[in-house]
PDB file of C-alpha atoms and ligand atoms in Angstrom:
ATOM      1  CA  MET A   1      28.728  71.792 -14.363  1.00 67.00           C
ATOM      2  CA  ASP A   2      32.069  71.129 -12.684  1.00 78.00           C
ATOM      3  CA  VAL A   3      33.162  67.509 -13.275  1.00 75.00           C
ATOM      4  CA  SER A   4      34.097  67.125  -9.617  1.00 79.00           C
ATOM      5  CA  VAL A   5      30.463  67.868  -8.708  1.00 79.00           C
ATOM      6  CA  LEU A   6      28.905  65.922 -11.590  1.00 82.00           C
ATOM      7  CA  LEU A   7      30.794  62.656 -11.131  1.00 81.00           C
ATOM      8  CA  PRO A   8      29.650  61.953  -7.548  1.00 82.00           C
ATOM      9  CA  LYS A   9      26.066  62.730  -8.660  1.00 83.00           C
ATOM     10  CA  ILE A  10      26.294  60.259 -11.559  1.00 80.00           C
ATOM     11  CA  ALA A  11      27.851  57.660  -9.276  1.00 81.00           C
ATOM     12  CA  LEU A  12      25.073  58.153  -6.708  1.00 84.00           C
ATOM     13  CA  SER A  13      22.321  57.882  -9.370  1.00 84.00           C
ATOM     14  CA  LEU A  14      23.908  54.742 -10.799  1.00 83.00           C
ATOM     15  CA  GLY A  15      24.201  53.235  -7.303  1.00 82.00           C
ATOM     16  CA  ILE A  16      20.537  53.921  -6.541  1.00 81.00           C
ATOM     17  CA  GLY A  17      19.494  52.583  -9.953  1.00 82.00           C
ATOM     18  CA  ILE A  18      21.463  49.345  -9.555  1.00 79.00           C
ATOM     19  CA  THR A  19      20.247  48.819  -5.972  1.00 80.00           C
ATOM     20  CA  PHE A  20      16.637  49.320  -7.100  1.00 79.00           C
ATOM     21  CA  GLY A  21      17.169  47.004 -10.074  1.00 79.00           C
ATOM     22  CA  VAL A  22      18.580  44.253  -7.868  1.00 77.00           C
ATOM     23  CA  TRP A  23      15.731  44.690  -5.358  1.00 78.00           C
ATOM     24  CA  LEU A  24      13.103  44.591  -8.162  1.00 78.00           C
ATOM     25  CA  HIS A  25      14.632  41.440  -9.673  1.00 77.00           C
ATOM     26  CA  LYS A  26      14.661  39.749  -6.258  1.00 76.00           C
ATOM     27  CA  TYR A  27      11.080  40.883  -5.584  1.00 73.00           C
ATOM     28  CA  LEU A  28       9.753  39.606  -8.933  1.00 71.00           C
ATOM     29  CA  HIS A  29      11.595  36.302  -8.610  1.00 75.00           C
ATOM     30  CA  ARG A  30      11.006  35.787  -4.887  1.00 80.00           C
ATOM     31  CA  ASP A  31      10.017  32.319  -3.775  1.00 79.00           C
ATOM     32  CA  GLN A  32       6.334  31.949  -3.010  1.00 87.00           C
ATOM     33  CA  THR A  33       5.362  28.793  -1.198  1.00 92.00           C
ATOM     34  CA  GLU A  34       2.284  27.531   0.564  1.00 91.00           C
ATOM     35  CA  THR A  35       1.848  24.286   2.471  1.00 93.00           C
ATOM     36  CA  LEU A  36      -1.408  22.452   3.068  1.00 92.00           C
ATOM     37  CA  PHE A  37      -1.567  19.687   5.658  1.00 91.00           C
ATOM     38  CA  PHE A  38      -4.740  17.615   5.747  1.00 90.00           C
ATOM     39  CA  PHE A  39      -5.223  16.135   9.192  1.00 86.00           C
ATOM     40  CA  GLY A  40      -6.679  12.606   9.406  1.00 85.00           C
ATOM     41  CA  ASN A  41     -10.385  12.065  10.108  1.00 75.00           C
ATOM     42  CA  THR A  42     -11.167  15.447  11.568  1.00 67.00           C
ATOM     43  CA  GLN A  43     -12.433  18.906  10.870  1.00 59.00           C
ATOM     44  CA  TYR A  44     -13.805  18.465   7.381  1.00 68.00           C
ATOM     45  CA  TYR A  45     -16.934  20.586   7.714  1.00 69.00           C
ATOM     46  CA  HIS A  46     -16.062  22.823  10.634  1.00 79.00           C
ATOM     47  CA  HIS A  47     -14.165  26.075  10.144  1.00 84.00           C
ATOM     48  CA  THR A  48     -11.643  26.606  12.934  1.00 82.00           C
ATOM     49  CA  THR A  49     -11.565  30.370  12.239  1.00 85.00           C
ATOM     50  CA  ASN A  50     -13.377  32.800   9.920  1.00 83.00           C
ATOM     51  CA  ASP A  51     -10.134  33.527   8.091  1.00 82.00           C
ATOM     52  CA  GLN A  52      -9.828  31.025   5.231  1.00 75.00           C
ATOM     53  CA  ASN A  53      -6.049  31.543   5.076  1.00 76.00           C
ATOM     54  CA  ASP A  54      -5.665  30.432   8.684  1.00 81.00           C
ATOM     55  CA  CYS A  55      -8.493  27.912   8.905  1.00 86.00           C
ATOM     56  CA  ASP A  56      -7.407  24.350   9.571  1.00 82.00           C
ATOM     57  CA  CYS A  57     -10.527  22.696   8.120  1.00 86.00           C
ATOM     58  CA  ARG A  58     -10.467  20.556   5.022  1.00 87.00           C
ATOM     59  CA  THR A  59     -13.006  22.660   3.121  1.00 88.00           C
ATOM     60  CA  CYS A  60     -10.716  25.699   3.297  1.00 89.00           C
ATOM     61  CA  LYS A  61      -7.665  23.644   2.319  1.00 90.00           C
ATOM     62  CA  SER A  62      -9.508  22.191  -0.685  1.00 92.00           C
ATOM     63  CA  ASN A  63     -10.637  25.706  -1.620  1.00 92.00           C
ATOM     64  CA  THR A  64      -7.031  26.915  -1.432  1.00 92.00           C
ATOM     65  CA  LEU A  65      -5.997  24.172  -3.845  1.00 94.00           C
ATOM     66  CA  ILE A  66      -8.834  25.162  -6.205  1.00 96.00           C
ATOM     67  CA  LYS A  67      -7.862  28.849  -5.859  1.00 95.00           C
ATOM     68  CA  TRP A  68      -4.341  28.030  -7.121  1.00 95.00           C
ATOM     69  CA  LEU A  69      -5.745  26.039 -10.057  1.00 97.00           C
ATOM     70  CA  ASN A  70      -8.136  28.868 -10.924  1.00 97.00           C
ATOM     71  CA  GLN A  71      -5.173  31.264 -11.119  1.00 95.00           C
ATOM     72  CA  ALA A  72      -3.902  29.432 -14.244  1.00 98.00           C
ATOM     73  CA  LYS A  73      -3.712  31.781 -17.215  1.00 98.00           C
ATOM     74  CA  HIS A  74      -2.173  29.562 -19.918  1.00 98.00           C
ATOM     75  CA  SER A  75      -1.623  25.939 -18.950  1.00 98.00           C
ATOM     76  CA  LEU A  76      -2.242  23.170 -16.452  1.00 98.00           C
ATOM     77  CA  ASP A  77      -0.050  20.060 -16.665  1.00 98.00           C
ATOM     78  CA  ILE A  78      -1.558  17.535 -14.282  1.00 97.00           C
ATOM     79  CA  CYS A  79       0.143  14.256 -13.404  1.00 97.00           C
ATOM     80  CA  LEU A  80      -1.842  12.312 -10.819  1.00 95.00           C
ATOM     81  CA  CYS A  81      -2.526   8.689 -10.052  1.00 91.00           C
ATOM     82  CA  PHE A  82      -6.193   9.416  -9.235  1.00 90.00           C
ATOM     83  CA  ILE A  83      -8.658  12.210  -9.973  1.00 91.00           C
ATOM     84  CA  THR A  84     -12.135  11.251  -8.785  1.00 89.00           C
ATOM     85  CA  ASP A  85     -13.275  14.299  -6.817  1.00 91.00           C
ATOM     86  CA  GLU A  86     -16.233  16.016  -8.532  1.00 91.00           C
ATOM     87  CA  THR A  87     -15.306  19.570  -7.513  1.00 93.00           C
ATOM     88  CA  LEU A  88     -11.739  19.254  -8.765  1.00 94.00           C
ATOM     89  CA  THR A  89     -12.937  17.554 -11.961  1.00 93.00           C
ATOM     90  CA  THR A  90     -15.251  20.526 -12.546  1.00 94.00           C
ATOM     91  CA  THR A  91     -12.374  22.943 -11.796  1.00 96.00           C
ATOM     92  CA  ILE A  92     -10.237  21.245 -14.468  1.00 96.00           C
ATOM     93  CA  ILE A  93     -13.063  21.192 -17.050  1.00 95.00           C
ATOM     94  CA  ASP A  94     -13.846  24.866 -16.336  1.00 96.00           C
ATOM     95  CA  ALA A  95     -10.177  25.752 -16.891  1.00 97.00           C
ATOM     96  CA  HIS A  96     -10.269  23.923 -20.243  1.00 97.00           C
ATOM     97  CA  LYS A  97     -13.483  25.778 -21.181  1.00 96.00           C
ATOM     98  CA  ARG A  98     -11.905  29.180 -20.511  1.00 96.00           C
ATOM     99  CA  GLY A  99      -9.057  28.371 -22.899  1.00 97.00           C
ATOM    100  CA  ILE A 100      -6.374  27.041 -20.578  1.00 98.00           C
ATOM    101  CA  LYS A 101      -4.255  24.333 -22.255  1.00 98.00           C
ATOM    102  CA  VAL A 102      -4.863  21.330 -19.992  1.00 97.00           C
ATOM    103  CA  ARG A 103      -2.859  18.091 -20.225  1.00 97.00           C
ATOM    104  CA  ILE A 104      -3.412  15.159 -17.886  1.00 95.00           C
ATOM    105  CA  ILE A 105      -1.310  12.064 -17.199  1.00 95.00           C
ATOM    106  CA  LEU A 106      -3.031   9.301 -15.226  1.00 91.00           C
ATOM    107  CA  ASP A 107      -2.718   5.688 -14.248  1.00 89.00           C
ATOM    108  CA  GLU A 108      -5.054   3.313 -16.095  1.00 85.00           C
ATOM    109  CA  ASP A 109      -6.739   2.377 -12.796  1.00 76.00           C
ATOM    110  CA  CYS A 110      -8.228   5.847 -12.842  1.00 72.00           C
ATOM    111  CA  ILE A 111      -9.584   6.176 -16.389  1.00 67.00           C
ATOM    112  CA  ARG A 112     -13.092   4.955 -15.541  1.00 64.00           C
ATOM    113  CA  THR A 113     -13.541   8.065 -13.423  1.00 64.00           C
ATOM    114  CA  THR A 114     -12.027  10.617 -15.794  1.00 75.00           C
ATOM    115  CA  TRP A 115     -14.275  10.097 -18.835  1.00 81.00           C
ATOM    116  CA  LYS A 116     -15.911  13.496 -18.200  1.00 85.00           C
ATOM    117  CA  MET A 117     -12.589  15.234 -18.818  1.00 88.00           C
ATOM    118  CA  GLY A 118     -12.011  13.138 -21.936  1.00 86.00           C
ATOM    119  CA  MET A 119     -15.527  13.990 -23.190  1.00 88.00           C
ATOM    120  CA  ALA A 120     -14.791  17.691 -22.622  1.00 91.00           C
ATOM    121  CA  GLY A 121     -11.853  17.315 -25.036  1.00 93.00           C
ATOM    122  CA  ILE A 122      -9.011  17.507 -22.530  1.00 94.00           C
ATOM    123  CA  ALA A 123      -5.726  15.949 -23.700  1.00 94.00           C
ATOM    124  CA  LYS A 124      -5.034  12.850 -21.639  1.00 92.00           C
ATOM    125  CA  LYS A 125      -2.268  10.242 -21.468  1.00 92.00           C
ATOM    126  CA  VAL A 126      -2.707   7.007 -19.573  1.00 89.00           C
ATOM    127  CA  LYS A 127      -0.163   4.571 -18.190  1.00 88.00           C
ATOM    128  CA  LYS A 128      -1.537   1.193 -19.348  1.00 86.00           C
ATOM    129  CA  ALA A 129      -1.333  -1.864 -17.127  1.00 82.00           C
ATOM    130  CA  LYS A 130      -0.508  -4.064 -20.159  1.00 84.00           C
ATOM    131  CA  ASN A 131       2.668  -2.024 -20.755  1.00 82.00           C
ATOM    132  CA  SER A 132       3.952  -2.051 -17.203  1.00 84.00           C
ATOM    133  CA  ASP A 133       2.907  -3.313 -13.790  1.00 86.00           C
ATOM    134  CA  SER A 134       4.512  -0.262 -12.204  1.00 89.00           C
ATOM    135  CA  ILE A 135       1.959   2.255 -10.971  1.00 89.00           C
ATOM    136  CA  MET A 136       2.028   5.832 -12.282  1.00 91.00           C
ATOM    137  CA  HIS A 137       2.000   7.054  -8.706  1.00 94.00           C
ATOM    138  CA  HIS A 138       3.054  10.697  -9.179  1.00 96.00           C
ATOM    139  CA  LYS A 139       1.063  13.572  -7.754  1.00 97.00           C
ATOM    140  CA  PHE A 140       2.101  16.889  -9.216  1.00 98.00           C
ATOM    141  CA  THR A 141       0.588  19.729 -11.207  1.00 98.00           C
ATOM    142  CA  ILE A 142       2.371  22.547 -13.025  1.00 98.00           C
ATOM    143  CA  ILE A 143       0.559  25.875 -13.379  1.00 98.00           C
ATOM    144  CA  ASP A 144       1.570  28.104 -16.332  1.00 98.00           C
ATOM    145  CA  GLY A 145       5.055  26.517 -16.249  1.00 98.00           C
ATOM    146  CA  LYS A 146       5.692  28.761 -13.232  1.00 97.00           C
ATOM    147  CA  LYS A 147       4.306  27.024 -10.154  1.00 97.00           C
ATOM    148  CA  VAL A 148       4.119  23.419  -9.064  1.00 98.00           C
ATOM    149  CA  ILE A 149       1.730  21.703  -6.670  1.00 98.00           C
ATOM    150  CA  LEU A 150       3.174  18.495  -5.233  1.00 97.00           C
ATOM    151  CA  GLY A 151       2.832  16.131  -2.298  1.00 97.00           C
ATOM    152  CA  SER A 152       0.931  13.029  -1.259  1.00 97.00           C
ATOM    153  CA  LEU A 153      -2.524  14.177  -2.320  1.00 96.00           C
ATOM    154  CA  ASN A 154      -4.509  12.399  -5.005  1.00 93.00           C
ATOM    155  CA  TRP A 155      -7.579  14.445  -5.971  1.00 93.00           C
ATOM    156  CA  THR A 156     -10.063  11.999  -4.480  1.00 92.00           C
ATOM    157  CA  PRO A 157     -12.843  12.511  -1.907  1.00 89.00           C
ATOM    158  CA  LYS A 158     -11.033  10.184   0.486  1.00 89.00           C
ATOM    159  CA  ALA A 159      -7.737  12.049   0.251  1.00 91.00           C
ATOM    160  CA  LEU A 160      -9.469  15.415   0.627  1.00 90.00           C
ATOM    161  CA  ARG A 161     -11.902  14.397   3.394  1.00 88.00           C
ATOM    162  CA  LYS A 162     -10.316  11.607   5.373  1.00 89.00           C
ATOM    163  CA  ASN A 163      -6.586  10.981   4.980  1.00 92.00           C
ATOM    164  CA  TRP A 164      -3.500  12.580   6.421  1.00 93.00           C
ATOM    165  CA  GLU A 165      -1.994  14.309   3.374  1.00 95.00           C
ATOM    166  CA  ASN A 166       0.551  16.996   2.561  1.00 96.00           C
ATOM    167  CA  THR A 167       0.735  19.458  -0.301  1.00 96.00           C
ATOM    168  CA  LEU A 168       3.368  22.023  -1.218  1.00 97.00           C
ATOM    169  CA  ILE A 169       2.762  24.801  -3.729  1.00 96.00           C
ATOM    170  CA  THR A 170       5.916  26.583  -4.883  1.00 97.00           C
ATOM    171  CA  ASN A 171       7.190  28.868  -7.643  1.00 96.00           C
ATOM    172  CA  ASN A 172      10.843  27.958  -6.955  1.00 95.00           C
ATOM    173  CA  ALA A 173      12.332  28.066 -10.462  1.00 94.00           C
ATOM    174  CA  GLU A 174      14.637  25.074  -9.989  1.00 95.00           C
ATOM    175  CA  VAL A 175      11.815  22.868  -8.678  1.00 97.00           C
ATOM    176  CA  VAL A 176       9.403  23.993 -11.414  1.00 97.00           C
ATOM    177  CA  ARG A 177      12.045  23.317 -14.093  1.00 98.00           C
ATOM    178  CA  ALA A 178      12.697  19.778 -12.813  1.00 98.00           C
ATOM    179  CA  TYR A 179       8.992  18.872 -12.636  1.00 98.00           C
ATOM    180  CA  SER A 180       8.268  20.411 -16.060  1.00 98.00           C
ATOM    181  CA  LYS A 181      11.083  18.347 -17.577  1.00 98.00           C
ATOM    182  CA  GLU A 182       9.687  15.191 -15.964  1.00 98.00           C
ATOM    183  CA  PHE A 183       6.170  15.952 -17.204  1.00 98.00           C
ATOM    184  CA  GLU A 184       7.385  16.331 -20.823  1.00 98.00           C
ATOM    185  CA  LYS A 185       9.314  13.059 -20.498  1.00 97.00           C
ATOM    186  CA  LEU A 186       6.215  11.206 -19.265  1.00 96.00           C
ATOM    187  CA  TRP A 187       3.955  12.886 -21.852  1.00 97.00           C
ATOM    188  CA  LYS A 188       6.200  11.418 -24.576  1.00 96.00           C
ATOM    189  CA  GLN A 189       6.428   8.037 -22.855  1.00 92.00           C
ATOM    190  CA  PHE A 190       2.715   7.269 -22.327  1.00 90.00           C
TER     191      PHE A 190
HETATM  192 ZN1   ZN B   1     -12.401  26.405   7.133  1.00 54.89          ZN
END
């Protein structure tokens, strides 16, 4: 084939290939975020719509949180001041039972209520009151080292059913990296 015909064809193919490659990279690494706002006192048992994704009730918001946790394929790194909610405790234990590597960092105030997870064999680190009077007040969870759940929410019945609370779930690489680094630092410390 004549070079003057071939060259533009090669250039066009390369251009399409590069454009597709850039688009695919952006698509695979696109930011995925979800926000959950729990509104004080109201709407715990009553669906506001039949669509769980749009429903403003607390049951649907709790289920969304559980849905994200159930998506874990390899690991759950949980750093929370309090975990006392039965449903979320069961979600964590179930993840451990299906082979997910679960690690939990807690404040000592909470250990009376997390014995079930300890009994199930889940790795746990506790910030002891005798070592510091500062509270381990974090609330974040890293899923598969790729997503982070963060915000004001402790996993307690009161937080889930009564309080005003906010939660952000994001796969933003920079945010996930920072929280993962902090988790490893705390895991060594406690
Ligand atoms: Zn609902």
